[in-house]
mmCIF file of C-alpha atoms in Angstrom:
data_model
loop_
_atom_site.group_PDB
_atom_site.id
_atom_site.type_symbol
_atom_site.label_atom_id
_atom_site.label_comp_id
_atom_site.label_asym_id
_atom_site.label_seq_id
_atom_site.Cartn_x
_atom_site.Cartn_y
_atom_site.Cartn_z
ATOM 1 C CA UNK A 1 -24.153 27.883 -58.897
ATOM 2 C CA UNK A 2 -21.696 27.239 -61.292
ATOM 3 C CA UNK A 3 -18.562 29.022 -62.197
ATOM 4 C CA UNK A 4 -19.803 29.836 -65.511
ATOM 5 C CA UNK A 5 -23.119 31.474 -64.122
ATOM 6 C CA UNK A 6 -20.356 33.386 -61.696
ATOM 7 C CA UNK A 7 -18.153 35.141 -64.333
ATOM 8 C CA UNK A 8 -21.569 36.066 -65.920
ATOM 9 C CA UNK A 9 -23.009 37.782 -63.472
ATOM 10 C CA UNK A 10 -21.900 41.389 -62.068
ATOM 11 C CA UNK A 11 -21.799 42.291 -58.728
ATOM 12 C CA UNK A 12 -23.739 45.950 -58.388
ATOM 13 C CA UNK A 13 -21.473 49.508 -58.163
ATOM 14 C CA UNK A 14 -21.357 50.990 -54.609
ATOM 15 C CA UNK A 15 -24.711 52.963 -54.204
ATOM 16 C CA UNK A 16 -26.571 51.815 -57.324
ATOM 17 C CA UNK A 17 -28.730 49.793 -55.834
ATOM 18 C CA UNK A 18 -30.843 52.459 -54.101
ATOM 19 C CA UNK A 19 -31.528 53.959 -57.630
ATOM 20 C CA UNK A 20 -32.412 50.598 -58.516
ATOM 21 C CA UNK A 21 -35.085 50.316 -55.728
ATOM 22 C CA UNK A 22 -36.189 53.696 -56.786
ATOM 23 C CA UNK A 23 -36.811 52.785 -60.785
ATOM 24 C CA UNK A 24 -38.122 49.659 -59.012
ATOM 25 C CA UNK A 25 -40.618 51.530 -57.137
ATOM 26 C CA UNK A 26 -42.030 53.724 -60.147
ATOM 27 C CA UNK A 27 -43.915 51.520 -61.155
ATOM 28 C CA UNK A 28 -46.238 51.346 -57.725
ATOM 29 C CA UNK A 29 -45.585 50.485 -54.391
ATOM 30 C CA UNK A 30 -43.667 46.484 -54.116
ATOM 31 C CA UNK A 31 -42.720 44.640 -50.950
ATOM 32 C CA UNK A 32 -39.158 43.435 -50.771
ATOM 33 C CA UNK A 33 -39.145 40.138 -52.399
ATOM 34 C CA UNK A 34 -40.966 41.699 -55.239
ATOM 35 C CA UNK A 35 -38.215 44.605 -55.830
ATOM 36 C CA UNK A 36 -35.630 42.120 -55.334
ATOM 37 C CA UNK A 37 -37.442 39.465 -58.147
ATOM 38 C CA UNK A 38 -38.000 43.004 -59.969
ATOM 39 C CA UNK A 39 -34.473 43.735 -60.055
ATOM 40 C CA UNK A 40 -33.493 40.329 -61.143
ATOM 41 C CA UNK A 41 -35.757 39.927 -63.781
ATOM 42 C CA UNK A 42 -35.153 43.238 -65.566
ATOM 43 C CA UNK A 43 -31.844 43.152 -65.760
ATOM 44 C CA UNK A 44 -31.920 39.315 -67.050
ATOM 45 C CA UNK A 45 -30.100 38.253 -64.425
ATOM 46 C CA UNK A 46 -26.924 39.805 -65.000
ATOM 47 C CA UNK A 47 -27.062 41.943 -61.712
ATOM 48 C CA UNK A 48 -26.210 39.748 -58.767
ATOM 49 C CA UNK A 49 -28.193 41.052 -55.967
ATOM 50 C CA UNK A 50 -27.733 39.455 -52.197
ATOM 51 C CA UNK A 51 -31.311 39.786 -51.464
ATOM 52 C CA UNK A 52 -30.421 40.691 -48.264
ATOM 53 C CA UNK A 53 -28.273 43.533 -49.216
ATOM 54 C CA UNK A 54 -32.091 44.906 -50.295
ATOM 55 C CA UNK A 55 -32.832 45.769 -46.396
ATOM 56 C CA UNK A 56 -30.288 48.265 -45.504
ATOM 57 C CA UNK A 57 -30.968 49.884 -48.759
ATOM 58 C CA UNK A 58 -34.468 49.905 -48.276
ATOM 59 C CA UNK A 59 -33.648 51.548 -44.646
ATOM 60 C CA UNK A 60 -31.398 54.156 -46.106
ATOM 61 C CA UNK A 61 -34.218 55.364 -48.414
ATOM 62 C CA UNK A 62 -36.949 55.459 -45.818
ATOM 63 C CA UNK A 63 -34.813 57.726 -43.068
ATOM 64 C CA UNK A 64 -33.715 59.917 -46.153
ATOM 65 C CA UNK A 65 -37.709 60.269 -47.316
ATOM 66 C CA UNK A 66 -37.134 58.797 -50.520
ATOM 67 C CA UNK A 67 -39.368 56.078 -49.708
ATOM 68 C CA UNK A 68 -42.653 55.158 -47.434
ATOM 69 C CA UNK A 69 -43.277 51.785 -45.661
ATOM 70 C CA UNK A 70 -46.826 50.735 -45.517
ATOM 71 C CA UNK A 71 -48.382 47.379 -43.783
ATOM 72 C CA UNK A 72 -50.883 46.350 -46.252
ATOM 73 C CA UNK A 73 -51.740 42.803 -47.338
ATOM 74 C CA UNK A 74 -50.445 41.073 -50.987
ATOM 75 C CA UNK A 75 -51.939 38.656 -53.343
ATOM 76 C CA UNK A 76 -53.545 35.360 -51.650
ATOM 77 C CA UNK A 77 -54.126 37.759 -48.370
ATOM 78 C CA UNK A 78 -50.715 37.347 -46.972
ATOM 79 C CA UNK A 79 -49.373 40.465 -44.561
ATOM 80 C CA UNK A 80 -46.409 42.560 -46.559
ATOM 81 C CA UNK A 81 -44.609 45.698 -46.248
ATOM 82 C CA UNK A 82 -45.279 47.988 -49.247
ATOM 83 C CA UNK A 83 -42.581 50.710 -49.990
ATOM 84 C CA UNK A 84 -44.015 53.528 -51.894
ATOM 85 C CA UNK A 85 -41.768 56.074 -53.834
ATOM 86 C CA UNK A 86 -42.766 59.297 -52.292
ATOM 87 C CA UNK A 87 -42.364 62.541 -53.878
ATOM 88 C CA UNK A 88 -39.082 63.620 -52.883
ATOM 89 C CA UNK A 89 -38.067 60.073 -53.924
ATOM 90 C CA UNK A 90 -39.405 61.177 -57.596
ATOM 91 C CA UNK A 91 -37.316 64.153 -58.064
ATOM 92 C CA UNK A 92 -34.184 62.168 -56.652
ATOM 93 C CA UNK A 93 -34.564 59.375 -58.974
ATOM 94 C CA UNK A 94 -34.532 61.804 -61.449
ATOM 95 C CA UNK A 95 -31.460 63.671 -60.356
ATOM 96 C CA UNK A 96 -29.586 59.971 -59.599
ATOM 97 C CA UNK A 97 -30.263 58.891 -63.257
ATOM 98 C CA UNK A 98 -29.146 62.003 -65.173
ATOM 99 C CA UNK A 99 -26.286 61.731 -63.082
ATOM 100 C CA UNK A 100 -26.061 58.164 -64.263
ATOM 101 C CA UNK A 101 -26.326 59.008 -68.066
ATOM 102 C CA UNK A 102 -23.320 61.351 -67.755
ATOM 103 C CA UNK A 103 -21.441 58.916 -66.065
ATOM 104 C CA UNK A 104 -21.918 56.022 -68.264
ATOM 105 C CA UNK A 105 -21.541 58.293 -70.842
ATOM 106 C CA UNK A 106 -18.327 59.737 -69.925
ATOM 107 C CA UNK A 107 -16.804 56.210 -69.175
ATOM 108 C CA UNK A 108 -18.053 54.363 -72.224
ATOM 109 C CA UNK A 109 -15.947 57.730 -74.410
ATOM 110 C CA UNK A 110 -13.149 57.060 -72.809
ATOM 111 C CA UNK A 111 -13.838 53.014 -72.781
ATOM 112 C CA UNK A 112 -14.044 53.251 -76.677
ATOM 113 C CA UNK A 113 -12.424 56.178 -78.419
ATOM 114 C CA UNK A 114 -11.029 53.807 -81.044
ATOM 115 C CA UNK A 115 -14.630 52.347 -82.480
ATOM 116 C CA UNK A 116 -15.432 56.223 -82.699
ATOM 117 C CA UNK A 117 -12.424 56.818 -84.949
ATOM 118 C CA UNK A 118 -13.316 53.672 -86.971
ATOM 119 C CA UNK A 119 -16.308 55.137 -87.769
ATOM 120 C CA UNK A 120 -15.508 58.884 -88.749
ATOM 121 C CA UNK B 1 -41.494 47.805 -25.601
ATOM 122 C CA UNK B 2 -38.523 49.874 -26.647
ATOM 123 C CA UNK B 3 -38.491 51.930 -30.104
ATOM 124 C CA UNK B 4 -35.795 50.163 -31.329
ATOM 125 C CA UNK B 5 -36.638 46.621 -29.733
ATOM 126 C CA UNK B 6 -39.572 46.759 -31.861
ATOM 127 C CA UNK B 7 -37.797 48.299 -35.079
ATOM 128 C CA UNK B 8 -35.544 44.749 -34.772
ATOM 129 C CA UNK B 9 -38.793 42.858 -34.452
ATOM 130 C CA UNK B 10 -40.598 44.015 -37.315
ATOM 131 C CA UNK B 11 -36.823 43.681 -39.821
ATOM 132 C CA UNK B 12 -36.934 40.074 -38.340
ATOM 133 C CA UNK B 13 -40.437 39.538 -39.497
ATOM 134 C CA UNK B 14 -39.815 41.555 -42.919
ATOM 135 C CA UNK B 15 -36.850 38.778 -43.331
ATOM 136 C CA UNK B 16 -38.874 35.952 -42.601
ATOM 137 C CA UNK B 17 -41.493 36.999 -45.080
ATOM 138 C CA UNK B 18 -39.073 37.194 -48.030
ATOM 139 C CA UNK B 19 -37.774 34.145 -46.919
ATOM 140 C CA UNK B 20 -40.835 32.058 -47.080
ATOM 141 C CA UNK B 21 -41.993 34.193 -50.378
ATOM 142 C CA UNK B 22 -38.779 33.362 -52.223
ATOM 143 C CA UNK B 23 -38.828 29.421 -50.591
ATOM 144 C CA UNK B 24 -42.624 29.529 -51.939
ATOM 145 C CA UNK B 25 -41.276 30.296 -55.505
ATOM 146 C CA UNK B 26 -38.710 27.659 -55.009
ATOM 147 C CA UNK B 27 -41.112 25.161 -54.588
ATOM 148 C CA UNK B 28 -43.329 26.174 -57.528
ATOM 149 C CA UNK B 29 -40.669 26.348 -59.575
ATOM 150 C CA UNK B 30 -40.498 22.583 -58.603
ATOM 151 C CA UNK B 31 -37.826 22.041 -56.309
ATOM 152 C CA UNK B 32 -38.732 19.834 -53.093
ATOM 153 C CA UNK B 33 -39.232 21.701 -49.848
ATOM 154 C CA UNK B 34 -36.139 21.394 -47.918
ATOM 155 C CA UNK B 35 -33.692 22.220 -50.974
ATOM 156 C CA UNK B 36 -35.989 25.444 -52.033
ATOM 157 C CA UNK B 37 -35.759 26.635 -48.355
ATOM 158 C CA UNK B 38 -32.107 26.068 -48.629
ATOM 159 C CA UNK B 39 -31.692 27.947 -51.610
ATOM 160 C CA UNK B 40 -33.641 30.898 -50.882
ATOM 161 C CA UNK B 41 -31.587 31.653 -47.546
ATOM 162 C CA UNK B 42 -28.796 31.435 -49.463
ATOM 163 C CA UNK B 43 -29.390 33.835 -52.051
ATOM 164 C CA UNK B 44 -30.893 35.979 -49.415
ATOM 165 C CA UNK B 45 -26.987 35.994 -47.815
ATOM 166 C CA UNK B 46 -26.560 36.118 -44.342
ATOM 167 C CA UNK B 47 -29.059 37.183 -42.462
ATOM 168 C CA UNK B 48 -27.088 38.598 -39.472
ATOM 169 C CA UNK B 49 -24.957 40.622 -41.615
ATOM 170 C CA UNK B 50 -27.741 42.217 -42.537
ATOM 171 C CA UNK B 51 -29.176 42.686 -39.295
ATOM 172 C CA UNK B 52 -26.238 44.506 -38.396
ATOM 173 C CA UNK B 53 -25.916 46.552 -41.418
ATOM 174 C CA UNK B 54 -29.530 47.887 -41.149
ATOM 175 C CA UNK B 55 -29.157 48.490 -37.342
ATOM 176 C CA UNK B 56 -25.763 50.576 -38.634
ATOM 177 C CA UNK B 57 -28.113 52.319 -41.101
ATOM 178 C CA UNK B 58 -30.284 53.780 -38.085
ATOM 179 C CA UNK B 59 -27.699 54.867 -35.757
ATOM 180 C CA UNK B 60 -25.849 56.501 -39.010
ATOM 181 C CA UNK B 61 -28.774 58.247 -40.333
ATOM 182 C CA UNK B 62 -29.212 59.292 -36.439
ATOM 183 C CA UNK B 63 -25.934 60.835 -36.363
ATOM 184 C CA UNK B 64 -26.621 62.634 -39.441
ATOM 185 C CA UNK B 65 -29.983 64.129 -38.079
ATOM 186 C CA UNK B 66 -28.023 65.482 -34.906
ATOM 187 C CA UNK B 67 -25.458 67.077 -37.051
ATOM 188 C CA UNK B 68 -28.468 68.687 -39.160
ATOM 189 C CA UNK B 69 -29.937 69.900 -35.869
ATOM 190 C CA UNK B 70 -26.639 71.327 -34.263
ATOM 191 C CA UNK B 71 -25.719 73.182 -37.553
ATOM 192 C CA UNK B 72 -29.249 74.202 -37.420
ATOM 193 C CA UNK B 73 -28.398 75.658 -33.698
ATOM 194 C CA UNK B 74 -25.640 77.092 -34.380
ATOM 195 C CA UNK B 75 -27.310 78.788 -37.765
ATOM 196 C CA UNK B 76 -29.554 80.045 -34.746
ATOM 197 C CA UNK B 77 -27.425 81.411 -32.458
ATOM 198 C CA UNK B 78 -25.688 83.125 -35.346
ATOM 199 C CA UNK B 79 -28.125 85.070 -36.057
ATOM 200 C CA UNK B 80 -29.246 86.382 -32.662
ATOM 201 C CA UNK B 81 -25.391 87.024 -31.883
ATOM 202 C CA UNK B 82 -26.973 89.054 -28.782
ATOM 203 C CA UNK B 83 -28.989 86.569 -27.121
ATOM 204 C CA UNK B 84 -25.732 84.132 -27.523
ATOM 205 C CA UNK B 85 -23.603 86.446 -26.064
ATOM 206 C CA UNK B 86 -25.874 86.515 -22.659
ATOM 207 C CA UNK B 87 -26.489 82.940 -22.803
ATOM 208 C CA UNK B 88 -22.874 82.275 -23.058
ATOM 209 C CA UNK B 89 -21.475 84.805 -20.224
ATOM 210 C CA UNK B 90 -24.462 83.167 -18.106
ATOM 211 C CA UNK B 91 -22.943 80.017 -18.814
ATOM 212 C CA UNK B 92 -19.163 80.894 -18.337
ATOM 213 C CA UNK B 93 -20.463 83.300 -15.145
ATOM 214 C CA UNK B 94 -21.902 80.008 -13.590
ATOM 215 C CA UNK B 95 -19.263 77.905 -14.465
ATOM 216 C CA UNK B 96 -16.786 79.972 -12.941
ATOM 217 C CA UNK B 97 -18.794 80.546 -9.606
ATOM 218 C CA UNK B 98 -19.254 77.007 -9.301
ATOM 219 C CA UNK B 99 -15.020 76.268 -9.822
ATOM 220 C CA UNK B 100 -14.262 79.093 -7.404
ATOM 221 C CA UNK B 101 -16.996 77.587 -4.783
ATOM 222 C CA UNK B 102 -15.270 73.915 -5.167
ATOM 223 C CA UNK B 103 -11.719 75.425 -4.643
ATOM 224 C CA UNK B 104 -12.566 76.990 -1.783
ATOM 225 C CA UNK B 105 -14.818 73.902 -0.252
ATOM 226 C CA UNK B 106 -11.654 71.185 -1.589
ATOM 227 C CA UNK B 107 -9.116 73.338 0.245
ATOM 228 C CA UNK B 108 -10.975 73.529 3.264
ATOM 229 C CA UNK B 109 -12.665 70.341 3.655
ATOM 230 C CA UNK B 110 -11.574 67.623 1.193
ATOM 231 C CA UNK B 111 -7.704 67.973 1.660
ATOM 232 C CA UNK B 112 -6.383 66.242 4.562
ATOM 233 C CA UNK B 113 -4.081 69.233 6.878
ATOM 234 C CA UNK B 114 -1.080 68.743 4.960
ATOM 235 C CA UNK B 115 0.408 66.532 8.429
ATOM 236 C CA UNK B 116 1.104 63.678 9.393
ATOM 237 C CA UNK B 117 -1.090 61.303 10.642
ATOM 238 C CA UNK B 118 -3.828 63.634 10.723
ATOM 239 C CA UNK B 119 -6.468 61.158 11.145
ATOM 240 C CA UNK B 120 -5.593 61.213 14.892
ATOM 241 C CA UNK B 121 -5.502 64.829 15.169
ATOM 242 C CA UNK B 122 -8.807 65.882 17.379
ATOM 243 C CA UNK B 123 -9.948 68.965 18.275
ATOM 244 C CA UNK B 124 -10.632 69.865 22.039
ATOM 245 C CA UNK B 125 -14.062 72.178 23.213
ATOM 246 C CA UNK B 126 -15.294 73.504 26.181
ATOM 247 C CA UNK B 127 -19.014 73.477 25.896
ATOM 248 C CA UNK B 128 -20.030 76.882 27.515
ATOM 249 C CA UNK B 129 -23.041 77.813 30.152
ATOM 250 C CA UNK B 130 -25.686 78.562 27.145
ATOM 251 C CA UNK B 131 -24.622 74.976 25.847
ATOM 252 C CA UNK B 132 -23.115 75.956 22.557
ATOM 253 C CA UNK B 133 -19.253 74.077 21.789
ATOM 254 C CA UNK B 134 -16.386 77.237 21.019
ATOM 255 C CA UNK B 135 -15.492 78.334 24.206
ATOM 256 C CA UNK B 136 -12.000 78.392 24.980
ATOM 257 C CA UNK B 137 -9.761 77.500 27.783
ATOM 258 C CA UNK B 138 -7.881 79.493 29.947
ATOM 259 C CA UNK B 139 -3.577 78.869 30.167
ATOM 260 C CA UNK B 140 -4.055 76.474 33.697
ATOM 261 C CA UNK B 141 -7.470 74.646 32.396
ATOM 262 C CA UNK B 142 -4.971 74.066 29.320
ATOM 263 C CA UNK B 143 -2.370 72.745 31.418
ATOM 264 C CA UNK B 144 -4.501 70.646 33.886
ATOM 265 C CA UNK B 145 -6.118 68.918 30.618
ATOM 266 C CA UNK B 146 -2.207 68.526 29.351
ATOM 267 C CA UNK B 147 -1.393 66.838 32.120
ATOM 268 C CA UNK B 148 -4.267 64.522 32.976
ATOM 269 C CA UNK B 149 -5.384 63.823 29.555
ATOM 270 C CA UNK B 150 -3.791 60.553 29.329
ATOM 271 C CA UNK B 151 -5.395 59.462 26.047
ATOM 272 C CA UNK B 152 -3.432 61.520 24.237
ATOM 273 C CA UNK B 153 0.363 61.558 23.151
ATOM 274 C CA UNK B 154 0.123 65.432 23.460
ATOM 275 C CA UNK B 155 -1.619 68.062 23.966
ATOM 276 C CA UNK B 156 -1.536 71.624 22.423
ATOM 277 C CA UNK B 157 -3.353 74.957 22.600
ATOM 278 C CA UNK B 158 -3.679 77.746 19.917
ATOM 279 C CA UNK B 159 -5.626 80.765 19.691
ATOM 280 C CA UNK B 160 -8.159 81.413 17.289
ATOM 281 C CA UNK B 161 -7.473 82.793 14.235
ATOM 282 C CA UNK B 162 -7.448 86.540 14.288
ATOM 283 C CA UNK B 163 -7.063 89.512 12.666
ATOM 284 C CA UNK B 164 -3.200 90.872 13.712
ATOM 285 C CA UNK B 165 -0.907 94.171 13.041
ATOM 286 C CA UNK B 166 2.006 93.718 12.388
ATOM 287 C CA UNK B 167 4.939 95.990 10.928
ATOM 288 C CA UNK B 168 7.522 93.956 8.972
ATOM 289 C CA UNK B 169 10.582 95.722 7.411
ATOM 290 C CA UNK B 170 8.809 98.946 7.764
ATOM 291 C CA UNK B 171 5.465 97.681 5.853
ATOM 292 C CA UNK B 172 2.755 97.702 7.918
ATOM 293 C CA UNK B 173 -0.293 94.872 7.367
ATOM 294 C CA UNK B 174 -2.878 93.209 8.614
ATOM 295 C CA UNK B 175 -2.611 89.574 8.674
ATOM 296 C CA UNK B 176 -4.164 86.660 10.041
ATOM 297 C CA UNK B 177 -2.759 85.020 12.781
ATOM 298 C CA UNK B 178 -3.272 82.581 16.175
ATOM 299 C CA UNK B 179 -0.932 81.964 19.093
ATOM 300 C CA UNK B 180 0.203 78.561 20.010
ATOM 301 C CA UNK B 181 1.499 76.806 22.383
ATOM 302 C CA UNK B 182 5.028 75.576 21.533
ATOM 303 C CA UNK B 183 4.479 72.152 21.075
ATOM 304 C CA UNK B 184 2.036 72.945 18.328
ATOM 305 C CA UNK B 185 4.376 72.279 15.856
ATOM 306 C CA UNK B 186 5.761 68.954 17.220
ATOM 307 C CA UNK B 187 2.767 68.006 17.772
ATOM 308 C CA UNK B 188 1.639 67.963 14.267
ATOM 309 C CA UNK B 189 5.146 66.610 13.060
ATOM 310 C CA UNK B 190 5.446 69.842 10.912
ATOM 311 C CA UNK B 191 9.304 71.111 10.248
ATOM 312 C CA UNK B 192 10.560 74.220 9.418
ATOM 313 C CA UNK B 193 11.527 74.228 5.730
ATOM 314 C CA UNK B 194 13.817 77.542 7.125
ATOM 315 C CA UNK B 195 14.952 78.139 10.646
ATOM 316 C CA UNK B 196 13.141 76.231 13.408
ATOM 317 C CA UNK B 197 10.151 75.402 15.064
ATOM 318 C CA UNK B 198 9.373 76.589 18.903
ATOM 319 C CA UNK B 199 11.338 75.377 21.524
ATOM 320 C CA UNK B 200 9.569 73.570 24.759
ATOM 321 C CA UNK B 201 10.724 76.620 26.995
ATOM 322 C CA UNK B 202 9.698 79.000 24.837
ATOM 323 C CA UNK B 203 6.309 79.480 26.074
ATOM 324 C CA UNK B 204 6.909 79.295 29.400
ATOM 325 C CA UNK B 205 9.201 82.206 30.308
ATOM 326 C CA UNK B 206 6.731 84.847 30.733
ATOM 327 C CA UNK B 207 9.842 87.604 30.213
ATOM 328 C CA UNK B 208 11.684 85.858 27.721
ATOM 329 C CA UNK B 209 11.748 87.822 23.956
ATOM 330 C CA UNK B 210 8.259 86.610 22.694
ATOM 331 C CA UNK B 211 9.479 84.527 19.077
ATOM 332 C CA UNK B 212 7.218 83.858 15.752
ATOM 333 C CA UNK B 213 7.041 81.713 12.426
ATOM 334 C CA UNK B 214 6.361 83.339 9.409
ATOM 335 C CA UNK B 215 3.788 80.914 7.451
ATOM 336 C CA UNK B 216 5.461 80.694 3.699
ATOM 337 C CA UNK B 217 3.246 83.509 1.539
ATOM 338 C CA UNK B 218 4.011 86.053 4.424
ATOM 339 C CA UNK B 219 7.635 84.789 4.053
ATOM 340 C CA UNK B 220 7.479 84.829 0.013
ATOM 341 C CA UNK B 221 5.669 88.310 0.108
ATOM 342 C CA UNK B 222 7.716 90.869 2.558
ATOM 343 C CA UNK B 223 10.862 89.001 2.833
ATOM 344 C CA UNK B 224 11.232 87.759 -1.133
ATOM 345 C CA UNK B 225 12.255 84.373 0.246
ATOM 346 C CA UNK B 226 15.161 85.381 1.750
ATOM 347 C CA UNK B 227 15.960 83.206 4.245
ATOM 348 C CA UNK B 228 17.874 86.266 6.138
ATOM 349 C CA UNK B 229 14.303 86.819 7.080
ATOM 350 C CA UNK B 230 14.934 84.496 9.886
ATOM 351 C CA UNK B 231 16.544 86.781 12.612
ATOM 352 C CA UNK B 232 14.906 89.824 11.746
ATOM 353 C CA UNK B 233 12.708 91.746 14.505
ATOM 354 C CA UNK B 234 8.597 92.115 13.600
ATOM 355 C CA UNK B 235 5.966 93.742 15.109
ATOM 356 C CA UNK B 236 2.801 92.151 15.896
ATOM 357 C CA UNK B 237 0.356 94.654 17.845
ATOM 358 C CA UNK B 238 2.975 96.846 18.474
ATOM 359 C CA UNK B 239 4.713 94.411 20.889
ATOM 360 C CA UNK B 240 8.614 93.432 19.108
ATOM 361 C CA UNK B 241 8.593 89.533 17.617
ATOM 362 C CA UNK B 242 11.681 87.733 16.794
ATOM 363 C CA UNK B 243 11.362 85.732 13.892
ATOM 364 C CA UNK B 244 12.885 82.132 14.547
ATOM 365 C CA UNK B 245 11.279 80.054 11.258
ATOM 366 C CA UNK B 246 9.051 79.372 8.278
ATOM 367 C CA UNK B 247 6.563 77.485 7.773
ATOM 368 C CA UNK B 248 6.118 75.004 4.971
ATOM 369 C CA UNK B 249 4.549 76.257 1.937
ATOM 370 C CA UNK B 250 1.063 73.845 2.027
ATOM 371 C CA UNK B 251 0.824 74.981 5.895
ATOM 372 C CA UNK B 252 -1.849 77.219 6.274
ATOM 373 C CA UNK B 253 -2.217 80.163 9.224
ATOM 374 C CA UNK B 254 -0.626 83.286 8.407
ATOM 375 C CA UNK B 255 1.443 83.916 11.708
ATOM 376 C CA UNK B 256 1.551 81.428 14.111
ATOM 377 C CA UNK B 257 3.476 83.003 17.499
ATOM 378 C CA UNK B 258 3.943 81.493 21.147
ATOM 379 C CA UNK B 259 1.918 82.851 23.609
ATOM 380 C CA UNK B 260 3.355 86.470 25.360
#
């Protein structure tokens, strides 16, 4: 990896990667390599995610009910974990990213109050 | 299998998986074997650190579950405030029992006799006609065994423990008392914090003023400590004492006197 790629890349706030497994896991149920290419992919690789970093996350979620595991088998009949967004998981992804929207909100204001007086 | 021995087994087998997947990726992605397995372990990161941090994850969220279910107890208890009361004084009632029951057993039993040397101290029985060990013996059986008993540096008698009246400074009070023979005290290398121990001839003048040592509660209790107690006339069953000494304070026996 380069330097360049290095200063591109972001390393993830404290805690937002568990509402990135849950957005992840809206669209069906994923086993971990598949969240983590998921994750990578979607943001255009501008997150930097230690896949490993996925696992604790993943653990968190399941002993809060946010999540399910499942042993089922994935494409070319190869044995996987599934985690499945359960419904609890629903309404807390929902909670986590209006909480989100406020806070990006309120930090982009105060990030640029000056373009806002440009334009009025 | 253990709960959690089997919980590690299945995150080691849910690593290895992602491992291969992302190596598998590698490779179609065109990179030769060895260098895609290289690269996926290393964006996976280090695979014991996150070993550890998952394994902190579970004892965490256990923590977190006990604290749900003690504030959930104590919600309970709350609200039944008169079954907690009776659980509680059962609790504090047996608690108590039990510390009062150990006092007594570690004051009897576990402490040494506050002497010295009291490993060698034994105890001397007569075993009686019916075969039971408590009979005593009489003042010449004591003195034959004194003399002939050459296994021991010394030999000394004492009463058992009984119930005596005595009249001190007017007060009359029942008290708890043996008599000894005057070596008793030598023998067990015990001094008198306040006046003096028995004296060898004390016991055997049968008309001589009969003389007594106050143990230190009886001393603390009638005579407020004042060591002007020493002197001072007693009564025990009516017949006049002359107080010579006191015992130290962790010496137990209320009145210890030489025989009459």
């Amino acid at each position: 990896m380069s330097t360049k790629e290095q200063c591109e890349r972001i390393e993830l706030l404290q805690g937002t990667l568990d509402l990135l497994i849950l957005r992840t896991l809206l669209l069906g149920p994923a086993h971990g390599h598949a969240i983590a290419c998921a994750i990578e992919v979607n943001s255009e690789d501008i997150l930097q995610v230690e896949q490993g970093s996925l696992y604790p996350a993943l653990h968190r979620l399941i002993r809060r009910g946010w999540i399910s595991a499942e042993e089922g088998t994935s494409e070319n009949n190869r044995r996987a974990k599934f985690y499945r967004l359960t419904s609890k998981g629903r309404r807390q992804l929902t909670l986590e990213t209006n909480k989100w929207d406020k806070l990006a909100g309120a930090i982009a204001r105060i990030l640029r109050p000056a373009a806002q007086e440009g334009e009025s | 299998m253990s709960r959690r021995k089997r919980k590690l087994m299945d995150l080691d087998r849910d690593i290895r998986d992602h491992i291969e997947r992302e190596t598998q990726v590698n490779i179609e992605r065109g990179m030769p074997p060895e260098i895609a397995r290289f690269a996926a372990l290393r964006k996976f990161g280090s695979v014991r650190r996150v070993k550890e941090q998952t394994r902190e994850v579970w004892s965490t969220v256990w923590l977190e579950q006990l604290m749900q279910d003690v504030r959930s107890g104590a919600r309970m208890l709350r609200k039944s405030p008169g079954f907690t009361a009776v659980a509680v004084l059962t609790l504090a009632l047996g608690i108590g029992a039990n510390a009062a029951i150990f006092s007594l057993v570690d004051a009897l039993y576990l402490k040494p006799l506050p002497v010295s040397h009291s490993e060698e101290l034994l105890r001397i029985y007569a075993q009686g006609p019916s075969g039971g060990y408590g009979a005593g013996f009489s003042d010449p059986e004591f003195e034959f065994i004194r003399e002939h008993a050459s296994s021991f540096a010394e030999v000394a008698a004492e009463t058992q423990i009984a119930q005596l009246h005595v009249i001190m400074r007017g007060d009359s009070a029942e008290v708890r008392g043996a008599f000894v023979s005057p070596n008793y005290f030598s023998l067990l290398a015990v001094q008198a914090p306040v006046g003096r121990t028995f004296a060898p001839e004390e016991g055997r003048a049968v008309d001589r003023d009969p003389v007594a040592i106050l143990s230190n509660q009886l001393w603390e209790a009638y005579f407020g400590s004042n060591p002007a107690a020493v002197g001072s006339e007693i009564h025990v069953n009516r017949i006049p004492f002359k107080i010579i000494g006191v015992a130290p304070s962790r010496f137990h026996g209320d009145i210890v006197g030489d025989p009459v």
